[in-house]
Every structure is written in C-alpha cells, then in structure tokens.
Amino acid sequence: MPLSHTRWLTPAALILLVPLPGAAQGIPFSQRASVAQTVAFTQISIAYGRPTARGRKIFGDSGIVKWDRLWHPGADSATRITFDHDVTFEGKPLAAGEYSLWTIPRESGRWTVIVSRAAHVFHTPYPGEGSDVMRVEVQVEQGPHMESLAYYFPAVLRDTATLRLHWGEVMLPLHLTAPFRPS
C-alpha cells in the first residue's frame, strides 16, 4: 500500500498492527508452576500445569475430571516429581529419580495414585501400566475451594512430610519419608 494511503492511520493504530511476540499463541489458560521442599537431606520437587476451575464443575460424571477414569493431576505436560535420594511414598520404597503422577479419582473411597517412570510425557495418553513404578490407595479429604490446582507441603517434620494436591474442595494428601542420612 502506498504511503499516501496510510494518512488515516494514527501512531496508535500502527502499533496495533504490529504483531507482538507470542501473541499468536495467546496466554495459556493453565499456567506452569513448581514447588520444592527439602525433607531431612532429600530435595523433593514438583513441576506441573495449574488448571483453573473457571466456574466449571471439577469432579464427577459431568465434571472435568470423571470418576473412575485415569486422570493426570495437572495440565499439559504430565506432572513431574523428582527425588534426589530414595524415599518412602505412602509407606512404599521409591528410588531416587524423576517420575510422573497419575490418579484414578473415585466418588467415594480411596483414590489410586500412580507413580510412573515415564517422566517426560504429555498429560494424554497415559504411558501404560508397563511404566508404573507403584500404585497406592489414598483417602481424599475435603477442604476450602482452591480455584487453580496446587501442590504444596502443609507439614514438614524432620524426615517426614505431607505433599498435598488440592483442587476445588478436594485435597489428596501424599505422605513421604526421607530416610537418607549423609555418611
């Protein structure tokens, strides 16, 4: 377009025509987050995507997360949990390393929590039982509404800790022990 035809464009209008870096993709609905905690002499870290309720029903047959179906508790890339020393996870031994977390939510009773050796995967499809390191059954708790999914450590006592997954009114406490002692 010849410059003579652009007289009607103000400097502000010209700015709107310039694409911004990353504008094509927009801002993601689920932001990335991480949390780390030292328990005794063991570093534990979690990297995950934080889906947000945004007025939607979270859990249930008509919710985002269906009862009795495999669910990755996070958004986008699978939630990764890393331990720099061996731990016990819900009373079972778990070797140092990097893993992904999966669950099978239930309307009543305990949820199944799956620790998978497939750490660097997307949230679908599930990497399969062949990648499972362990499955444990955990009783959920009810709590105040949490708009965006969060992982946090509400209790750290010497060599034990509770890692909590919290979204909506559902809280899933995961109990960890860090027995490593430096020599």
Tab-separated table of C-alpha atoms in Angstrom:
chain	number	residue	atom	x	y	z
A	1	MET	CA	0.000	0.000	0.000
A	2	PRO	CA	1.478	3.389	-0.982
A	3	LEU	CA	2.376	5.658	1.911
A	4	SER	CA	-0.211	8.218	0.733
A	5	HIS	CA	-2.989	5.762	1.643
A	6	THR	CA	-1.817	5.421	5.261
A	7	ARG	CA	-2.553	9.017	6.312
A	8	TRP	CA	-5.683	7.889	8.161
A	9	LEU	CA	-3.612	5.585	10.396
A	10	THR	CA	-2.649	7.187	13.686
A	11	PRO	CA	0.531	6.132	15.517
A	12	ALA	CA	-1.687	4.174	17.964
A	13	ALA	CA	-3.335	2.327	15.077
A	14	LEU	CA	0.059	1.431	13.643
A	15	ILE	CA	1.093	-0.078	16.993
A	16	LEU	CA	-1.976	-2.349	16.909
A	17	LEU	CA	-0.914	-3.664	13.505
A	18	VAL	CA	2.477	-4.825	14.772
A	19	PRO	CA	2.303	-8.454	15.987
A	20	LEU	CA	3.594	-8.990	19.494
A	21	PRO	CA	5.975	-11.861	20.289
A	22	GLY	CA	3.924	-14.884	21.375
A	23	ALA	CA	0.632	-13.172	20.522
A	24	ALA	CA	-0.242	-15.883	18.007
A	25	GLN	CA	-0.479	-18.459	20.781
A	26	GLY	CA	-2.027	-16.230	23.414
A	27	ILE	CA	-1.736	-16.640	27.154
A	28	PRO	CA	-2.305	-20.237	28.262
A	29	PHE	CA	-5.293	-20.976	30.495
A	30	SER	CA	-3.162	-23.294	32.664
A	31	GLN	CA	-0.004	-21.677	33.972
A	32	ARG	CA	3.139	-23.685	34.799
A	33	ALA	CA	4.219	-23.918	38.436
A	34	SER	CA	6.745	-25.686	40.606
A	35	VAL	CA	7.342	-26.300	44.263
A	36	ALA	CA	10.385	-27.707	46.030
A	37	GLN	CA	10.935	-28.846	49.579
A	38	THR	CA	13.891	-30.261	51.445
A	39	VAL	CA	12.854	-33.055	53.798
A	40	ALA	CA	15.745	-34.084	56.057
A	41	PHE	CA	18.553	-34.372	53.469
A	42	THR	CA	16.365	-35.058	50.438
A	43	GLN	CA	15.311	-32.491	47.847
A	44	ILE	CA	11.781	-33.059	46.502
A	45	SER	CA	10.455	-31.004	43.600
A	46	ILE	CA	7.247	-30.954	41.587
A	47	ALA	CA	6.723	-29.267	38.194
A	48	TYR	CA	3.156	-29.087	36.897
A	49	GLY	CA	0.490	-27.213	34.978
A	50	ARG	CA	-2.237	-25.494	37.024
A	51	PRO	CA	-5.692	-25.958	35.511
A	52	THR	CA	-8.259	-23.463	36.763
A	53	ALA	CA	-11.891	-24.206	37.597
A	54	ARG	CA	-13.298	-21.047	35.927
A	55	GLY	CA	-16.816	-21.852	37.178
A	56	ARG	CA	-16.778	-25.391	35.830
A	57	LYS	CA	-17.647	-28.479	37.854
A	58	ILE	CA	-14.306	-30.157	38.556
A	59	PHE	CA	-15.032	-33.694	39.759
A	60	GLY	CA	-17.863	-36.057	38.856
A	61	ASP	CA	-19.580	-37.749	35.971
A	62	SER	CA	-20.439	-34.335	34.483
A	63	GLY	CA	-17.178	-32.668	35.627
A	64	ILE	CA	-13.835	-32.012	34.004
A	65	VAL	CA	-12.386	-34.996	35.889
A	66	LYS	CA	-14.542	-38.121	35.623
A	67	TRP	CA	-14.941	-40.643	38.435
A	68	ASP	CA	-13.177	-43.985	37.997
A	69	ARG	CA	-11.184	-42.808	34.955
A	70	LEU	CA	-7.469	-42.255	34.736
A	71	TRP	CA	-6.564	-38.594	35.303
A	72	HIS	CA	-3.297	-36.755	35.160
A	73	PRO	CA	-3.460	-34.269	38.083
A	74	GLY	CA	-2.259	-31.198	36.240
A	75	ALA	CA	-2.453	-29.692	32.762
A	76	ASP	CA	-0.499	-30.033	29.539
A	77	SER	CA	2.803	-31.835	30.271
A	78	ALA	CA	2.458	-34.564	32.883
A	79	THR	CA	3.203	-33.519	36.459
A	80	ARG	CA	6.793	-34.471	37.293
A	81	ILE	CA	8.024	-35.253	40.775
A	82	THR	CA	11.736	-35.622	41.497
A	83	PHE	CA	13.609	-37.038	44.493
A	84	ASP	CA	17.387	-36.722	44.803
A	85	HIS	CA	17.525	-39.624	47.319
A	86	ASP	CA	15.383	-42.703	47.941
A	87	VAL	CA	12.139	-42.042	49.845
A	88	THR	CA	9.086	-43.885	51.031
A	89	PHE	CA	5.911	-42.817	49.267
A	90	GLU	CA	2.751	-43.758	51.157
A	91	GLY	CA	4.838	-46.303	53.067
A	92	LYS	CA	6.367	-47.954	49.981
A	93	PRO	CA	10.026	-47.575	48.927
A	94	LEU	CA	10.634	-45.330	45.917
A	95	ALA	CA	14.097	-44.926	44.383
A	96	ALA	CA	15.610	-41.519	43.741
A	97	GLY	CA	14.654	-40.257	40.298
A	98	GLU	CA	12.123	-38.378	38.233
A	99	TYR	CA	8.553	-39.645	37.768
A	100	SER	CA	5.117	-38.566	36.547
A	101	LEU	CA	1.971	-38.706	38.685
A	102	TRP	CA	-1.442	-40.080	37.674
A	103	THR	CA	-4.618	-40.806	39.622
A	104	ILE	CA	-7.889	-42.660	39.381
A	105	PRO	CA	-10.391	-40.472	41.284
A	106	ARG	CA	-13.352	-42.099	42.980
A	107	GLU	CA	-16.584	-40.575	44.194
A	108	SER	CA	-16.294	-42.478	47.471
A	109	GLY	CA	-13.421	-44.350	48.974
A	110	ARG	CA	-9.750	-44.109	48.223
A	111	TRP	CA	-8.173	-42.765	45.060
A	112	THR	CA	-5.476	-44.707	43.242
A	113	VAL	CA	-2.238	-42.724	42.871
A	114	ILE	CA	0.142	-43.975	40.201
A	115	VAL	CA	3.844	-43.166	40.066
A	116	SER	CA	5.184	-43.708	36.540
A	117	ARG	CA	8.788	-43.848	35.333
A	118	ALA	CA	7.610	-42.048	32.154
A	119	ALA	CA	8.528	-38.587	33.453
A	120	HIS	CA	8.671	-36.524	30.264
A	121	VAL	CA	5.274	-37.139	28.670
A	122	PHE	CA	2.175	-35.158	27.809
A	123	HIS	CA	-0.913	-35.491	30.013
A	124	THR	CA	-2.519	-37.809	27.453
A	125	PRO	CA	-2.209	-40.606	26.650
A	126	TYR	CA	-1.321	-42.446	29.849
A	127	PRO	CA	2.070	-44.153	29.294
A	128	GLY	CA	0.618	-47.512	30.367
A	129	GLU	CA	0.929	-49.939	33.263
A	130	GLY	CA	4.297	-51.111	31.912
A	131	SER	CA	5.753	-47.761	33.037
A	132	ASP	CA	4.170	-47.894	36.518
A	133	VAL	CA	6.618	-47.931	39.422
A	134	MET	CA	3.861	-48.179	42.026
A	135	ARG	CA	0.176	-47.745	42.727
A	136	VAL	CA	-1.080	-46.728	46.160
A	137	GLU	CA	-4.552	-46.083	47.546
A	138	VAL	CA	-5.016	-42.710	49.272
A	139	GLN	CA	-8.027	-41.300	51.125
A	140	VAL	CA	-9.061	-37.853	49.898
A	141	GLU	CA	-10.038	-35.040	52.243
A	142	GLN	CA	-12.386	-32.090	51.834
A	143	GLY	CA	-11.161	-28.521	52.212
A	144	PRO	CA	-11.763	-24.927	51.169
A	145	HIS	CA	-12.146	-24.143	47.473
A	146	MET	CA	-8.862	-23.872	45.532
A	147	GLU	CA	-9.508	-22.202	42.153
A	148	SER	CA	-6.277	-23.375	40.477
A	149	LEU	CA	-4.815	-26.814	41.113
A	150	ALA	CA	-1.936	-26.620	43.597
A	151	TYR	CA	0.692	-28.882	45.091
A	152	TYR	CA	2.164	-27.804	48.423
A	153	PHE	CA	3.735	-29.117	51.620
A	154	PRO	CA	1.455	-28.221	54.571
A	155	ALA	CA	3.519	-30.290	57.041
A	156	VAL	CA	7.260	-30.989	57.132
A	157	LEU	CA	8.534	-32.636	60.312
A	158	ARG	CA	12.205	-33.652	60.375
A	159	ASP	CA	12.278	-36.586	57.920
A	160	THR	CA	8.550	-36.800	57.069
A	161	ALA	CA	6.292	-34.583	55.017
A	162	THR	CA	2.841	-34.368	53.544
A	163	LEU	CA	2.607	-33.300	49.919
A	164	ARG	CA	-0.912	-32.135	49.160
A	165	LEU	CA	-2.651	-31.984	45.801
A	166	HIS	CA	-5.559	-29.515	46.136
A	167	TRP	CA	-8.154	-28.508	43.546
A	168	GLY	CA	-11.703	-27.385	44.123
A	169	GLU	CA	-12.696	-28.759	47.524
A	170	VAL	CA	-10.662	-31.964	47.073
A	171	MET	CA	-7.357	-32.430	48.886
A	172	LEU	CA	-5.220	-35.519	48.302
A	173	PRO	CA	-2.506	-35.908	50.971
A	174	LEU	CA	0.596	-37.885	49.968
A	175	HIS	CA	2.818	-38.990	52.861
A	176	LEU	CA	6.567	-39.068	52.298
A	177	THR	CA	9.502	-40.151	54.449
A	178	ALA	CA	13.092	-39.233	53.577
A	179	PRO	CA	15.325	-41.782	55.374
A	180	PHE	CA	18.627	-40.768	53.690
A	181	ARG	CA	21.423	-39.764	56.088
A	182	PRO	CA	24.762	-38.450	54.820
A	183	SER	CA	27.725	-40.636	55.732
